[in-house]
């Protein structure tokens, strides 16, 4: 699995819970991040390079693209390149939000790349008649989360949620917020502080983990718990800190700097 940085750890957490016996290799492509404000060509190139590396070096049996931006830009091409590989992507959880919302007004935070993609626009178009989606590109937020700059995370969350509109559970208010970038669940605390606990934050680590289980061509067996290897193409300290903080991995899982 891979992401531009630490964001995919929010998906890894769900995957580990769903598939505790499987081994995972996680690539944080920090040297080439953020993806969300780069060209499609950049994201497609990195996606192809990382996938080729994971196949050749680790003989993976499935690939989770734990990044909405890379899924939107590259998953179709990747499936054409590797028709026999199980490839699972992540896209903003619009349908679960639709199922939850009572007010029929839903906010969507995502990267510019995701929101501009044909894949996202097509998904939105199929659902837009049923509810009102307010989409907000969140430049800089994934980067602030990556660097774990708390004041900047708070400031950007405030700017972007204010731009989306009025949140709450009354008629006309936005009662659900889709976190359409795998980094954003790591700002849940700040978002809940701003919006109140009545607003539901919706991300899709768990559905992605269930879909991965459905698509796996084979399962690890035995008693041995699955192992995780964390690789980073850039400074690995933020990946280590994030794994400690978000996954509770103190010691034992030290990210390895890798050149892909
Ligand atoms: N975590 C990524 C996503 O889900 C992208 C963050 C970025 O690099 O811009 O879209």
Coordinates of C-alpha atoms and ligand atoms in Angstrom, one line a residue:
X1 CA 0.0 0.0 0.0
X2 CA 1.1 3.6 -0.5
X3 CA 0.2 7.2 0.1
X4 CA 2.0 10.5 -0.5
X5 CA 2.9 10.4 3.2
X6 CA 1.3 9.5 6.5
X7 CA -2.3 9.7 5.5
X8 CA -2.6 6.1 4.4
X9 CA -1.9 5.1 8.0
X10 CA -5.5 5.8 8.7
X11 CA -6.3 3.1 6.2
X12 CA -3.6 0.8 7.5
X13 CA -5.2 0.9 10.9
X14 CA -8.5 -0.4 9.5
X15 CA -6.7 -3.0 7.4
X16 CA -4.7 -4.4 10.3
X17 CA -8.0 -4.8 12.3
X18 CA -9.7 -6.5 9.4
X19 CA -6.7 -8.7 8.3
X20 CA -4.6 -9.3 11.4
X21 CA -2.6 -12.2 9.9
X22 CA -1.5 -10.4 6.7
X23 CA 1.8 -8.7 6.2
X24 CA 1.8 -5.1 5.0
X25 CA 4.4 -3.0 3.2
X26 CA 3.6 0.7 3.5
X27 CA 5.2 3.3 1.3
X28 CA 5.0 7.0 2.3
X29 CA 6.1 8.9 -0.7
X30 CA 7.2 11.9 1.3
X31 CA 9.9 13.0 -1.1
X32 CA 7.3 13.5 -3.8
X33 CA 4.4 14.9 -1.7
X34 CA 2.0 16.5 -1.6
X35 CA 0.2 14.8 -4.5
X36 CA -3.0 16.9 -4.2
X37 CA -1.5 20.1 -5.7
X38 CA 0.7 18.4 -8.4
X39 CA -0.1 17.5 -12.0
X40 CA -1.8 14.2 -12.9
X41 CA 1.4 13.2 -14.7
X42 CA 3.4 13.5 -11.5
X43 CA 0.9 11.4 -9.5
X44 CA 0.6 8.8 -12.3
X45 CA 4.4 8.5 -12.6
X46 CA 4.9 8.0 -8.9
X47 CA 2.0 5.5 -8.7
X48 CA 3.5 3.4 -11.5
X49 CA 7.0 3.5 -10.1
X50 CA 5.9 2.6 -6.6
X51 CA 3.7 -0.3 -7.8
X52 CA 6.5 -1.7 -9.9
X53 CA 8.8 -1.6 -6.9
X54 CA 6.4 -3.3 -4.6
X55 CA 5.8 -6.0 -7.1
X56 CA 9.4 -6.7 -8.0
X57 CA 10.8 -6.3 -4.5
X58 CA 8.0 -7.6 -2.2
X59 CA 5.9 -9.8 -4.5
X60 CA 2.7 -8.3 -3.2
X61 CA -0.5 -10.1 -3.8
X62 CA -2.7 -7.0 -3.6
X63 CA -2.2 -3.3 -3.7
X64 CA -4.2 -0.7 -1.7
X65 CA -3.9 2.8 -3.1
X66 CA -4.4 4.5 0.2
X67 CA -4.7 7.9 -1.3
X68 CA -7.8 9.5 -2.9
X69 CA -5.7 11.7 -5.2
X70 CA -3.7 8.8 -6.6
X71 CA -6.8 6.7 -6.9
X72 CA -8.6 9.4 -8.9
X73 CA -5.6 10.1 -11.2
X74 CA -4.1 6.6 -11.7
X75 CA -6.2 3.6 -10.7
X76 CA -7.7 2.9 -14.1
X77 CA -4.2 3.0 -15.7
X78 CA -2.8 0.9 -13.0
X79 CA -5.5 -1.8 -13.6
X80 CA -4.6 -1.8 -17.3
X81 CA -0.9 -2.1 -16.4
X82 CA -1.5 -5.0 -14.0
X83 CA -4.7 -6.8 -14.9
X84 CA -4.0 -9.8 -12.6
X85 CA -3.2 -7.8 -9.5
X86 CA -6.0 -7.1 -7.0
X87 CA -6.0 -3.3 -6.8
X88 CA -8.1 -1.5 -4.2
X89 CA -8.6 2.3 -4.3
X90 CA -10.0 5.0 -1.9
X91 CA -12.5 7.6 -3.0
X92 CA -14.4 10.2 -1.0
X93 CA -17.2 8.5 1.0
X94 CA -20.1 10.3 -0.7
X95 CA -22.5 7.3 -0.5
X96 CA -22.0 6.6 3.2
X97 CA -22.5 10.4 3.8
X98 CA -25.7 10.3 1.8
X99 CA -27.0 7.4 3.8
X100 CA -26.3 9.3 7.1
X101 CA -27.3 12.8 6.3
X102 CA -30.7 14.0 7.6
X103 CA -30.4 17.6 6.5
X104 CA -29.4 16.5 3.0
X105 CA -26.5 18.9 3.0
X106 CA -23.0 17.4 3.0
X107 CA -19.6 19.0 3.1
X108 CA -16.7 17.4 1.2
X109 CA -13.1 18.3 2.0
X110 CA -10.5 16.9 -0.4
X111 CA -7.4 17.8 -2.3
X112 CA -7.7 20.0 -5.4
X113 CA -6.5 17.0 -7.5
X114 CA -9.3 14.8 -6.3
X115 CA -12.0 17.3 -6.7
X116 CA -10.9 18.2 -10.2
X117 CA -10.7 14.6 -11.4
X118 CA -13.1 13.1 -13.9
X119 CA -13.5 10.1 -11.5
X120 CA -14.8 12.3 -8.6
X121 CA -16.9 14.5 -10.9
X122 CA -18.6 11.4 -12.3
X123 CA -19.3 10.1 -8.9
X124 CA -20.7 13.4 -7.7
X125 CA -22.9 13.8 -10.8
X126 CA -24.6 10.4 -10.1
X127 CA -25.5 11.6 -6.5
X128 CA -25.9 15.3 -6.8
X129 CA -29.6 15.2 -7.5
X130 CA -30.4 13.6 -4.2
X131 CA -28.5 15.9 -1.9
X132 CA -26.5 19.1 -1.8
X133 CA -22.8 18.5 -1.7
X134 CA -20.5 21.5 -0.9
X135 CA -17.0 20.6 -2.0
X136 CA -13.9 22.4 -0.7
X137 CA -10.3 22.0 -2.0
X138 CA -8.1 22.2 1.1
X139 CA -4.7 23.3 -0.2
X140 CA -2.0 22.9 2.4
X141 CA -3.9 20.8 4.9
X142 CA -2.4 17.5 4.0
X143 CA 1.1 19.1 4.2
X144 CA 0.3 20.6 7.6
X145 CA -0.8 17.2 8.9
X146 CA 2.2 15.6 7.4
X147 CA 4.5 18.0 9.3
X148 CA 2.2 17.7 12.4
X149 CA 2.0 21.5 12.6
X150 CA -1.0 21.8 15.0
X151 CA -1.6 25.5 14.9
X152 CA -1.5 25.4 11.0
X153 CA -3.9 22.4 11.0
X154 CA -6.3 24.3 13.3
X155 CA -6.1 27.5 11.2
X156 CA -6.7 25.7 7.9
X157 CA -9.6 23.6 9.3
X158 CA -11.2 26.8 10.4
X159 CA -10.8 28.6 7.1
X160 CA -12.1 25.6 5.1
X161 CA -15.0 24.7 7.2
X162 CA -16.1 28.4 7.4
X163 CA -15.9 28.4 3.6
X164 CA -18.1 25.3 3.3
X165 CA -21.0 26.9 5.3
X166 CA -23.1 26.5 8.4
X167 CA -22.7 23.2 10.1
X168 CA -25.3 21.7 12.5
X169 CA -28.3 19.3 12.6
X170 CA -31.0 21.9 11.9
X171 CA -32.8 22.0 8.5
X172 CA -30.6 23.8 5.9
X173 CA -27.4 23.1 7.9
X174 CA -24.6 20.7 7.0
X175 CA -24.7 17.7 9.2
X176 CA -22.1 15.4 7.6
X177 CA -18.5 16.1 6.5
X178 CA -16.7 13.8 4.1
X179 CA -13.0 13.6 4.8
X180 CA -12.0 12.9 1.2
X181 CA -8.2 12.7 1.8
X182 CA -6.7 10.0 3.9
X183 CA -4.7 12.6 5.8
X184 CA -7.7 14.4 7.1
X185 CA -8.9 11.8 9.7
X186 CA -5.8 12.9 11.6
X187 CA -7.4 16.3 12.0
X188 CA -10.6 14.9 13.4
X189 CA -10.0 16.3 16.8
X190 CA -9.6 19.8 15.5
X191 CA -12.6 19.5 13.2
X192 CA -14.9 18.2 15.9
X193 CA -13.8 21.0 18.2
X194 CA -14.8 23.5 15.5
X195 CA -18.0 21.9 14.3
X196 CA -19.4 20.1 17.4
X197 CA -19.9 16.5 18.0
X198 CA -23.3 16.5 16.2
X199 CA -21.6 16.8 12.8
X200 CA -20.6 13.4 11.5
X201 CA -17.1 13.1 10.1
X202 CA -17.0 10.4 7.4
X203 CA -14.0 8.6 6.1
X204 CA -13.6 5.2 4.5
X205 CA -10.8 3.2 6.1
X206 CA -13.2 0.4 7.2
X207 CA -15.1 0.0 3.9
X208 CA -11.7 -0.1 2.1
X209 CA -10.5 -2.8 4.5
X210 CA -13.6 -4.9 3.9
X211 CA -13.2 -4.5 0.1
X212 CA -9.6 -5.6 0.4
X213 CA -10.7 -8.7 2.2
X214 CA -13.2 -9.4 -0.6
X215 CA -10.6 -9.0 -3.3
X216 CA -7.6 -10.8 -1.7
X217 CA -6.6 -13.8 -3.9
X218 CA -5.4 -15.8 -0.9
X219 CA -5.2 -15.4 2.9
X220 CA -2.3 -15.8 5.4
X221 CA -2.9 -18.7 7.7
X222 CA -1.5 -19.9 11.0
X223 CA -1.0 -18.1 14.4
X224 CA 1.6 -15.6 13.5
X225 CA 0.4 -12.0 13.6
X226 CA 1.0 -10.0 10.4
X227 CA 4.1 -7.9 10.2
X228 CA 4.3 -4.3 8.9
X229 CA 7.2 -2.8 7.1
X230 CA 7.1 1.0 6.8
X231 CA 9.1 2.6 4.0
X232 CA 9.5 6.3 3.3
X233 CA 11.0 8.0 0.3
X234 CA 11.7 11.1 2.4
X235 CA 12.3 12.1 6.0
X236 CA 11.1 9.1 7.9
X237 CA 10.7 10.8 11.3
X238 CA 7.2 12.1 10.6
X239 CA 6.1 8.6 9.6
X240 CA 7.6 7.2 12.8
X241 CA 5.9 9.8 14.9
X242 CA 2.6 9.3 13.2
X243 CA 2.8 5.5 13.5
X244 CA 3.5 6.0 17.3
X245 CA 0.8 8.5 17.8
X246 CA -2.0 7.1 15.6
X247 CA -1.3 3.4 15.7
X248 CA 0.3 3.1 19.1
X249 CA 3.4 1.6 17.7
X250 CA 6.2 2.4 20.1
X251 CA 9.4 0.7 19.2
X252 CA 9.6 -2.3 16.9
X253 CA 8.4 -0.6 13.7
X254 CA 11.1 1.9 12.6
X255 CA 10.5 3.3 9.1
X256 CA 13.2 2.6 6.6
X257 CA 14.4 5.3 4.2
X258 CA 14.0 3.9 0.7
X259 CA 14.8 5.2 -2.8
X260 CA 12.0 4.4 -5.3
Ligands
LIG1 N1 -3.5 11.5 1.3 C1 -3.8 11.9 0.0 C2 -5.2 11.7 -0.4 O1 -5.9 10.9 0.1 C3 -3.1 13.1 -0.6 C4 -2.5 14.1 0.2 C5 -1.5 14.9 -0.7 O2 -0.4 14.5 -0.9 O3 -2.0 16.0 -1.2 O4 -5.6 12.4 -1.3

